[in-house]
Amino acid sequence: MQPTAGITPSTLSVKDLPWQVEWNKDTCTLCGRCTSVCPVSAIELAVHRKRVVETTTGLLQKPKNAYSVFHGIRQRTDAAYACIGCAMCTMVCPNNAIRPMRLDEGTTLRFHNNRGGHARTRGGRRNAPDSLLDQIKFIRISMLTDPALDAGRHEFELRTLLGRVLPPEQGLKAFQENGWVPAVREIYPLVIGSMSFGALSPNMWEGLQMGVAYLNEELGMPVRMCTGEGGCPPRLLRSRFLKYVILQIASGYFGWDEILHAIPQMKEDPCAIEIKYGQGAKPGDGGLLMWHKVNKLIASIRGVPPGVSLPSPPTHQTQYSIEESVAKMIQSMSMAWGFRVPVYPKISATTTSRAVLNNLVRNPYAAGLAIDGEDGGTGAAYNVSMNHMGHPIASNIRDCYHDLVQQGCQNEIPLIAGGGIGKNGNLAHNAAALIMLGASMVQVGKYVMQAGAGCVGSEIDRCNICNLGRCPKGITSQDPRVYRRLDPEKVAERVVDFYLAFDTELRKIFAPLGRSTSLPVGMSDALGIANRDAADRLGIQYVV
Amino acid sequence: MCRLFALTSTEPVSPMVAINALNVMKEGHDGSGVGLYLSGLSGPFAEHPEYPILSGIFTEKGLKRLDGIMDDLGFRPFHSVSIIKSSPPVGTPKRGVYLARAYEPPKAWADLPEAERTAQLVQARVAIRQQGEAERDMMAFSFWPGVVMIKEVGDPLTVGEYLGLDRPDLHARRILCQGRQNTNYAINLYACHPFFIEGVCTMTNGENTAFIPIREYLSSRNVPGYMGYQSDSEVFTHIMHFTHYKLGLPVEAYKHVITPLSDAEMAGHPDRDMLARLKVLCRKMIIDGPNCVIGCLPDGTMFMAQDRKKLRPGVVGGKPGMYAFSSELCGLDAAIPDRDKTLDFQPMHLDTAYVRPECQEVTICSQLQALPRQR
Ligand code: SF4
Ligand code: SF4
């Protein structure tokens, strides 16, 4: 900064920013790749002036100034161009001459990312690296009193049921009398949670679909993926792969004209219909696809004009009460597919989850309840919603499971847990813990992006610009110049990789607990935690 | 691991035959307890097979309270076996009266529908048990026509001799007997096998790793008598009860509830649709332990079933007129030495072996076979 320039309240120095770009003049070749790849233009090529005082020995000659210039990288300090730490610059640098470093005391930016009166919006997650789920241990090990099972050789049934299961007496009677029974799908307990076509790039979506198809058709793993609120590509709707897809309908109803019109031409029923009422990352807030991501393709699939922002309302406009939402909406969606497809709502975890659940228990058409905890991710939301709104998933699932046990309906109306599962990479562990707390299956989104496509977002506010359409990895961008970086085939491979690894890890958890023939839903006696309050709250053992 | 022995015979047999068989398997249990189920009794109990028999242990005060309770219900004592002992062997606590008492039901009883009668019997037993737990003066193991149950802590043979179980009015046609290996529960008589509810009795060895979710499920069924669960094996009895009474399914279906077939095995099954439905509906009752279950149904059918991986031993054999189910071959040898040993059968992971009360043959039913046609 020049000494004559004015210092305004929002004038920041590099030290005020959370991410600082370290650049090494000696190794830099000035190729310019970093500045061109930077998604937020945080760095620019700059001319640096340098003065050297040259002194000679003795007193005869006076010291001289020698001025020179050199070229190199300068980090911008304007809040709008603050480095996000994505490290794409590092990735493209041929000499490893540049890298972002996190500075924890660089907090000033937080007070200035509301310029123009605009509250900060971003994509990503809550930015809280701690995880209660990670603290849970599996403590009931089969030791001598019963033989531990062999994760590699014994048969395992790692499947779960999605759909309303009748009480055994009623279900058997219906069978004997050829009566109607609700549709139930037997699926893999790890579901790819709702990420819309639009929030995700076409390459990312295609990669996920290919991965899911491979897992089903080549490996016999009944993995399912939810569309999110953004419709579904017309060819997929009319293909046999639709059976691997959970179609989501949310408050904007985007894409549902197309879906409903395609019903007569569908070769297969979809796996299920998810009615989204809420999302853990931004509870009480609707979808938020910004205009710059709404290109022609997205617009046509969603049935809207291109180039307009698509904020979904926070609630379904046609409904004014839970009875309305639950009964009518579930019934109409069920009816659309002749009552052959499970229909369930998804809500954000809240203290009122139990009221919702109790309502569903009395509705014979409700096929389950998906609950998304505060640690869930999103493509776009207000920072305040992401960081401070929402309920942790563990106690919410536990309470709901206990309510079902009270009513004798556990496993009859499956609970689907989401939000922060695997946020620190412990996917199988977190999933198993939630299943043993009472979830019938789990949904993951961020993990899929991180493991499947190399998303660099993290819980310390790294990257998280999914809302801008400039995703450096091409995952959440609609700009072909960016998303062509992502090869759908490679995404599919990674999806298969992490599913297989998850499967092995799940067996490695269940086998020592002596469980293999059914998913240990609600097996809370196997869980322990070194936190007395959490143990009491979850009804699991306190162990130190 | 506990050791199990069960015997079914056309003629009444002394309970000591079963206890002796347990004794030869002694290496496998630590003598921490013994439980007996006796039905098809001889002697005075057989005179009125329809009279319910209450079995339990009572203190003097408890006995008085019991008389009051039964009087209020209108049941009049008919015949009792009461065993009172003062100097128990080491390891067995001193108790009051070991009682098996048949009651003549009230007049109106005969007019009640069957379901109502059985419900009342269960309710009465549960009430006595609960009141007894509060005052620690009554323990009720069963209250059912033609069934006596005895449970005590200690070595089976010692306890059997101490209680003098060889008496003729305890000779029975069907006997289930377990020698307990106390692993993870404090010694509590309600935790001693076999477990009984409405004519269904089973005993199990091994560990039931899916115990907690199954217990939660059964407890929430609103069925009186689905309670207790001091042992993780009690759920096997209640699942059999559920299969029999609530689902109306035959003994062959029990294994389809607790250890359903895999999808591949089910693919070619003649009852595929029904079994697939059953697997979905009864998923919460799938067991996952190393378990061998031996039990007896209200009609006197005795059976043995193994867990999905067949991790526990079990053998059935005998001769027409008398068959036995045993954890180990040596138990079978001790009880029925003169049988054709080539016909002994060890049920595997898909099998249910059962003997009808006529005691003429062992029937082996594989889960891959068609289920018998439903009435
Ligand atoms: S880390 Fe990312 S945002 Fe920061 S300078 Fe490098 S490319 Fe730009
Ligand atoms: S890499 Fe892409 S998807 Fe991941 S946080 Fe950054 S912008 Fe979002």
Tab-separated table of C-alpha atoms in Angstrom, chain A residues 140 145-147 149 154-155 157 159-161 165-166 168-169 171-172 175 181 186 401 405 408 410-412 513-518 521-525, chain B residues 183 207 209-210 212-213 216-217 220-221 242 246-247 249 261-263 273-274 277-288 290 308-309 311-312 374:
chain	number	residue	atom	x	y	z
A	140	ARG	CA	-19.082	-54.604	23.151
A	145	THR	CA	-18.249	-65.756	25.523
A	146	ASP	CA	-19.222	-65.806	21.894
A	147	PRO	CA	-16.961	-66.139	18.892
A	149	LEU	CA	-17.112	-63.171	13.410
A	154	HIS	CA	-18.631	-64.880	7.070
A	155	GLU	CA	-21.687	-63.830	5.113
A	157	GLU	CA	-26.273	-58.800	5.128
A	159	ARG	CA	-28.879	-54.028	3.768
A	160	THR	CA	-31.617	-51.900	5.131
A	161	LEU	CA	-35.282	-51.342	4.404
A	165	VAL	CA	-43.005	-51.989	7.237
A	166	LEU	CA	-46.269	-53.217	8.695
A	168	PRO	CA	-45.695	-58.617	11.426
A	169	GLU	CA	-49.248	-59.800	12.184
A	171	GLY	CA	-48.261	-57.733	7.127
A	172	LEU	CA	-48.720	-61.474	7.104
A	175	PHE	CA	-50.087	-61.335	2.350
A	181	VAL	CA	-48.890	-53.451	1.560
A	186	GLU	CA	-34.105	-53.239	0.339
A	401	TYR	CA	-35.779	-43.864	17.873
A	405	VAL	CA	-39.655	-47.881	20.602
A	408	GLY	CA	-43.530	-50.254	19.151
A	410	GLN	CA	-38.994	-49.127	15.549
A	411	ASN	CA	-37.787	-50.211	12.126
A	412	GLU	CA	-41.347	-49.995	10.861
A	513	LEU	CA	-19.600	-57.013	17.785
A	514	GLY	CA	-20.909	-60.398	16.728
A	515	ARG	CA	-23.341	-58.977	14.185
A	516	SER	CA	-23.634	-60.032	10.591
A	517	THR	CA	-27.068	-61.311	9.665
A	518	SER	CA	-28.910	-58.043	10.043
A	521	VAL	CA	-30.176	-50.861	14.180
A	522	GLY	CA	-30.547	-49.634	17.764
A	523	MET	CA	-27.804	-51.868	19.187
A	524	SER	CA	-26.946	-49.180	21.695
A	525	ASP	CA	-25.343	-51.586	24.162
B	183	THR	CA	-21.233	-65.508	32.120
B	207	GLU	CA	-24.709	-65.231	23.399
B	209	THR	CA	-25.611	-60.223	20.292
B	210	ALA	CA	-28.799	-58.645	18.951
B	212	ILE	CA	-30.987	-55.135	23.106
B	213	PRO	CA	-32.873	-54.227	19.897
B	216	GLU	CA	-36.836	-53.316	22.883
B	217	TYR	CA	-38.998	-54.647	20.096
B	220	SER	CA	-43.077	-52.744	22.899
B	221	ARG	CA	-45.455	-55.433	21.563
B	242	PHE	CA	-44.938	-64.573	18.795
B	246	LYS	CA	-49.408	-63.892	16.873
B	247	LEU	CA	-48.344	-65.066	13.442
B	249	LEU	CA	-47.024	-70.119	11.995
B	261	LEU	CA	-32.582	-67.286	4.248
B	262	SER	CA	-30.336	-65.117	2.130
B	263	ASP	CA	-31.833	-63.724	-1.069
B	273	ASP	CA	-42.955	-64.662	-1.742
B	274	MET	CA	-44.121	-65.520	1.714
B	277	ARG	CA	-42.360	-60.946	3.170
B	278	LEU	CA	-41.657	-62.625	6.484
B	279	LYS	CA	-38.017	-61.557	6.346
B	280	VAL	CA	-39.032	-57.932	5.918
B	281	LEU	CA	-41.765	-58.023	8.540
B	282	CYS	CA	-39.798	-59.863	11.201
B	283	ARG	CA	-36.428	-58.247	10.588
B	284	LYS	CA	-36.334	-56.903	14.117
B	285	MET	CA	-36.455	-60.440	15.490
B	286	ILE	CA	-33.482	-61.722	13.511
B	287	ILE	CA	-30.997	-63.157	15.981
B	288	ASP	CA	-27.331	-62.860	15.381
B	290	PRO	CA	-24.013	-68.274	18.261
B	308	ARG	CA	-27.319	-69.035	11.003
B	309	LYS	CA	-23.661	-69.986	11.238
B	311	LEU	CA	-21.690	-72.029	15.979
B	312	ARG	CA	-23.048	-74.184	18.797
B	374	GLN	CA	-51.337	-73.455	6.355
